[in-house]
Amino acid sequence: MSTVVQDRSSAGPLLAKTAIVTGAARRLGSHIALALARHGANVVIHYHRSASQAAQLARQMTQLGVRAWTIQADLADAAQVEALAARSIEASGGVDILINNASFWPEDTIWDMTAQTLQTCMDVHVMAPVILARALARQQREGHIINILDTRVTDYDHKHISYHLAKRTLHTITRILALELAPRVAINAVAPGLILPPDGYGTEYLARLASTNPMNRYGQPEDVVEAVLFLLRSRFITGQVIYVDGGFHMRHQLYV
Ligand SMILES: NC(=O)c1ccc[n+]([C@@H]2O[C@H](COP(=O)([O-])OP(=O)(O)OC[C@H]3O[C@@H](n4cnc5c(N)ncnc54)[C@H](OP(=O)(O)O)[C@@H]3O)[C@@H](O)[C@H]2O)c1
């Protein structure tokens, strides 16, 4: 069993940095959070409802030799987001990396969407990342922020309209923050395509949709993790989006 940080000897750029990963207790967020810990970062595991998974992940991280904190917050509530930022900075002594990964994916169309669902989507995907980014920037130290988008920001998801609108706004916010928070903080985005099936579905869900992208397959959480690590290691990239989607975002240019 590995009990030490993998690249401590090579003193990589993440060593001893502190990262907040939102929605980190399970699924894609837990893969990203664990990868940061494996590269020597201390991690604030933000969670909403998945308390036991968050605690288990924190134990895994401590075994790797890094520090881990679990903090609960409903990102739809601005006061709780402010508290998450303040508690993270206080506990760790300063935050260097923010991964805005948490997501709310309700089913709605243009015909049945409500102001309330749209508002919750905007609060979780836009306002929470902005509040956390401002808190990171106010520390006046160098840092990295990565917003997790969705390849469909370039397309249209008529079954998840509130989610779609909020992710498109987060895409725009990525560029705005990249200008506003320069030169200290770099802000980029990763836009996954088919990576994990929704809760309750198996890989057959992904296999059925694989032909919708040019590479005719689905990706793995590690593909997203690699893109995140690449951006965190970079010193001169800001305002960019890496699509980890088998080329899905080019679909219309290719086939129409
Ligand atoms: N899965 C994919 O293949 C795929 C494809 C495209 C884009 N993405 C993007 O990649 C990211 C991760 O995907 P995922 O499928 O792993 O995400 P997910 O399971 O839909 O959501 C991640 C976490 O967000 C947290 N969350 C939801 N509502 C919240 C709220 N009101 N306050 C605080 N936290 C809240 C939940 O935490 P708790 O469990 O603690 O409640 C949840 O576990 C998301 O941004 C998603 O949009 C994923």
Coordinates of N, CA, C and O in Angstrom, one line a residue, residues 37-103:
A37 N -3.6 15.4 -3.8 CA -2.9 14.9 -2.6 C -1.7 14.0 -3.0 O -0.7 14.1 -2.3
R38 N -1.9 13.2 -4.0 CA -0.8 12.3 -4.4 C 0.4 13.1 -4.9 O 1.6 12.6 -4.8
H39 N 0.2 14.3 -5.3 CA 1.3 15.2 -5.8 C 1.7 16.1 -4.7 O 2.4 17.1 -4.9
G40 N 1.3 15.9 -3.4 CA 1.8 16.6 -2.3 C 1.0 17.8 -1.8 O 1.4 18.5 -0.9
A41 N -0.2 18.0 -2.4 CA -1.0 19.2 -2.0 C -1.8 18.8 -0.8 O -2.3 17.7 -0.7
N42 N -2.0 19.8 0.1 CA -3.0 19.6 1.2 C -4.3 20.0 0.6 O -4.4 20.9 -0.2
V43 N -5.4 19.3 1.1 CA -6.6 19.5 0.4 C -7.8 19.8 1.3 O -8.0 19.1 2.3
V44 N -8.6 20.8 1.0 CA -9.9 21.0 1.6 C -10.9 20.3 0.8 O -11.1 20.6 -0.4
I45 N -11.5 19.3 1.4 CA -12.5 18.5 0.7 C -13.8 19.1 1.0 O -14.4 18.9 2.1
H46 N -14.3 19.9 0.1 CA -15.7 20.4 0.3 C -16.7 19.4 -0.1 O -16.6 18.7 -1.0
Y47 N -17.8 19.3 0.7 CA -18.9 18.4 0.4 C -20.2 19.1 0.8 O -20.2 20.1 1.5
H48 N -21.3 18.5 0.3 CA -22.6 19.0 0.6 C -23.3 17.9 1.4 O -23.5 18.1 2.6
R49 N -23.7 16.8 0.8 CA -24.4 15.8 1.5 C -23.5 14.5 1.8 O -23.9 13.7 2.6
S50 N -22.4 14.4 1.1 CA -21.6 13.1 1.2 C -20.6 13.2 2.3 O -19.4 13.1 2.1
A51 N -21.1 13.3 3.6 CA -20.2 13.4 4.7 C -19.3 12.2 4.9 O -18.0 12.4 5.1
S52 N -19.8 11.0 4.8 CA -19.0 9.8 5.1 C -17.9 9.6 4.0 O -16.8 9.3 4.3
Q53 N -18.3 9.8 2.8 CA -17.3 9.7 1.7 C -16.2 10.8 1.9 O -15.0 10.5 1.6
A54 N -16.6 12.0 2.3 CA -15.6 13.0 2.5 C -14.6 12.6 3.6 O -13.4 12.8 3.4
A55 N -15.1 12.1 4.7 CA -14.3 11.7 5.8 C -13.3 10.5 5.4 O -12.2 10.5 5.7
Q56 N -13.9 9.6 4.6 CA -13.0 8.5 4.1 C -11.9 9.0 3.2 O -10.8 8.5 3.3
L57 N -12.3 9.9 2.3 CA -11.2 10.5 1.4 C -10.2 11.2 2.2 O -9.0 11.1 1.9
A58 N -10.6 11.9 3.3 CA -9.6 12.6 4.1 C -8.6 11.7 4.8 O -7.4 11.9 4.8
R59 N -9.2 10.5 5.2 CA -8.3 9.5 5.8 C -7.3 9.0 4.8 O -6.1 8.8 5.1
Q60 N -7.8 8.8 3.6 CA -6.8 8.3 2.5 C -5.7 9.3 2.3 O -4.6 8.9 2.1
M61 N -6.1 10.6 2.3 CA -5.1 11.6 2.1 C -4.1 11.7 3.2 O -2.9 11.9 3.0
T62 N -4.6 11.6 4.4 CA -3.6 11.7 5.6 C -2.6 10.5 5.5 O -1.4 10.7 5.8
Q63 N -3.1 9.4 5.0 CA -2.2 8.2 4.9 C -1.1 8.5 3.8 O 0.0 7.9 3.8
L64 N -1.4 9.4 2.9 CA -0.4 9.8 1.8 C 0.6 10.8 2.4 O 1.6 11.2 1.7
G65 N 0.3 11.3 3.6 CA 1.3 12.2 4.2 C 1.0 13.7 4.0 O 1.8 14.6 4.3
V66 N -0.2 14.0 3.5 CA -0.6 15.4 3.4 C -1.7 15.7 4.4 O -2.3 14.9 5.0
R67 N -2.0 17.0 4.5 CA -3.1 17.4 5.4 C -4.4 17.5 4.6 O -4.4 17.8 3.5
A68 N -5.5 17.1 5.3 CA -6.8 17.2 4.6 C -7.9 17.7 5.6 O -7.8 17.3 6.8
W69 N -8.8 18.5 5.1 CA -9.9 19.0 6.0 C -11.2 18.7 5.2 O -11.2 18.8 4.0
T70 N -12.2 18.4 5.9 CA -13.5 18.3 5.3 C -14.4 19.5 5.8 O -14.5 19.7 7.0
I71 N -15.0 20.1 4.8 CA -15.9 21.3 5.2 C -17.2 21.2 4.4 O -17.2 21.0 3.2
Q72 N -18.3 21.2 5.1 CA -19.6 21.1 4.5 C -20.1 22.5 4.2 O -19.9 23.4 4.9
A73 N -20.8 22.6 3.0 CA -21.4 23.9 2.7 C -22.4 23.6 1.5 O -22.1 22.9 0.6
D74 N -23.5 24.3 1.6 CA -24.5 24.3 0.5 C -24.1 25.5 -0.4 O -24.2 26.7 0.0
L75 N -23.6 25.2 -1.6 CA -23.0 26.3 -2.4 C -24.1 27.1 -3.1 O -23.8 28.1 -3.7
A76 N -25.4 26.8 -2.8 CA -26.5 27.6 -3.3 C -26.7 28.8 -2.3 O -27.5 29.6 -2.6
D77 N -26.0 28.7 -1.2 CA -26.2 29.7 -0.1 C -24.9 30.6 0.0 O -23.9 30.1 0.5
A78 N -25.0 31.8 -0.4 CA -23.8 32.6 -0.5 C -23.1 32.7 0.9 O -21.9 32.8 0.9
A79 N -23.9 32.8 1.9 CA -23.2 32.9 3.3 C -22.4 31.7 3.6 O -21.3 31.8 4.2
Q80 N -22.9 30.5 3.2 CA -22.2 29.3 3.4 C -20.9 29.2 2.6 O -19.9 28.7 3.0
V81 N -21.0 29.8 1.4 CA -19.8 29.8 0.5 C -18.7 30.7 1.1 O -17.5 30.4 1.2
E82 N -19.1 31.9 1.6 CA -18.2 32.8 2.3 C -17.5 32.1 3.5 O -16.3 32.2 3.7
A83 N -18.4 31.4 4.2 CA -17.8 30.6 5.4 C -16.9 29.5 5.0 O -15.8 29.3 5.6
L84 N -17.2 28.9 3.9 CA -16.3 27.8 3.4 C -14.9 28.4 3.0 O -13.8 27.9 3.4
A85 N -14.9 29.6 2.4 CA -13.7 30.2 2.0 C -12.9 30.6 3.3 O -11.7 30.4 3.4
A86 N -13.6 31.3 4.2 CA -12.9 31.8 5.4 C -12.4 30.6 6.3 O -11.2 30.7 6.7
R87 N -13.1 29.6 6.4 CA -12.7 28.4 7.2 C -11.5 27.7 6.6 O -10.6 27.2 7.2
S88 N -11.5 27.6 5.2 CA -10.4 27.0 4.5 C -9.1 27.7 4.7 O -8.1 27.1 4.9
I89 N -9.2 29.0 4.6 CA -8.0 29.9 4.7 C -7.5 29.8 6.1 O -6.3 29.7 6.4
E90 N -8.4 29.9 7.1 CA -8.0 29.9 8.5 C -7.4 28.5 8.9 O -6.3 28.5 9.5
A91 N -8.0 27.4 8.4 CA -7.5 26.1 8.8 C -6.1 25.8 8.2 O -5.2 25.3 8.8
S92 N -5.9 26.3 6.9 CA -4.7 25.9 6.2 C -3.6 26.9 6.3 O -2.5 26.6 6.0
G93 N -4.0 28.2 6.6 CA -3.0 29.2 6.6 C -2.9 29.9 5.3 O -2.1 30.9 5.1
G94 N -3.7 29.5 4.3 CA -3.7 30.1 3.0 C -4.0 29.1 1.9 O -3.5 28.0 2.0
V95 N -4.8 29.5 0.9 CA -5.2 28.6 -0.2 C -4.5 29.0 -1.5 O -4.5 30.2 -1.8
D96 N -3.9 28.1 -2.2 CA -3.2 28.4 -3.5 C -4.0 28.0 -4.7 O -3.8 28.5 -5.8
I97 N -4.9 27.0 -4.5 CA -5.5 26.3 -5.7 C -7.0 26.2 -5.4 O -7.4 25.8 -4.3
L98 N -7.8 26.5 -6.4 CA -9.3 26.3 -6.2 C -9.8 25.5 -7.4 O -9.6 26.0 -8.6
I99 N -10.4 24.4 -7.2 CA -11.1 23.7 -8.3 C -12.6 23.7 -8.1 O -13.1 23.1 -7.1
N100 N -13.2 24.5 -8.9 CA -14.7 24.6 -8.9 C -15.3 23.5 -9.6 O -15.5 23.5 -10.8
N101 N -15.6 22.4 -8.9 CA -16.1 21.1 -9.5 C -17.5 20.8 -9.2 O -18.2 20.2 -10.0
A102 N -18.0 21.3 -8.1 CA -19.4 20.9 -7.6 C -20.4 21.3 -8.7 O -20.2 22.3 -9.4
S103 N -21.4 20.5 -8.8 CA -22.4 20.7 -9.9 C -23.8 20.2 -9.5 O -24.0 19.2 -8.7

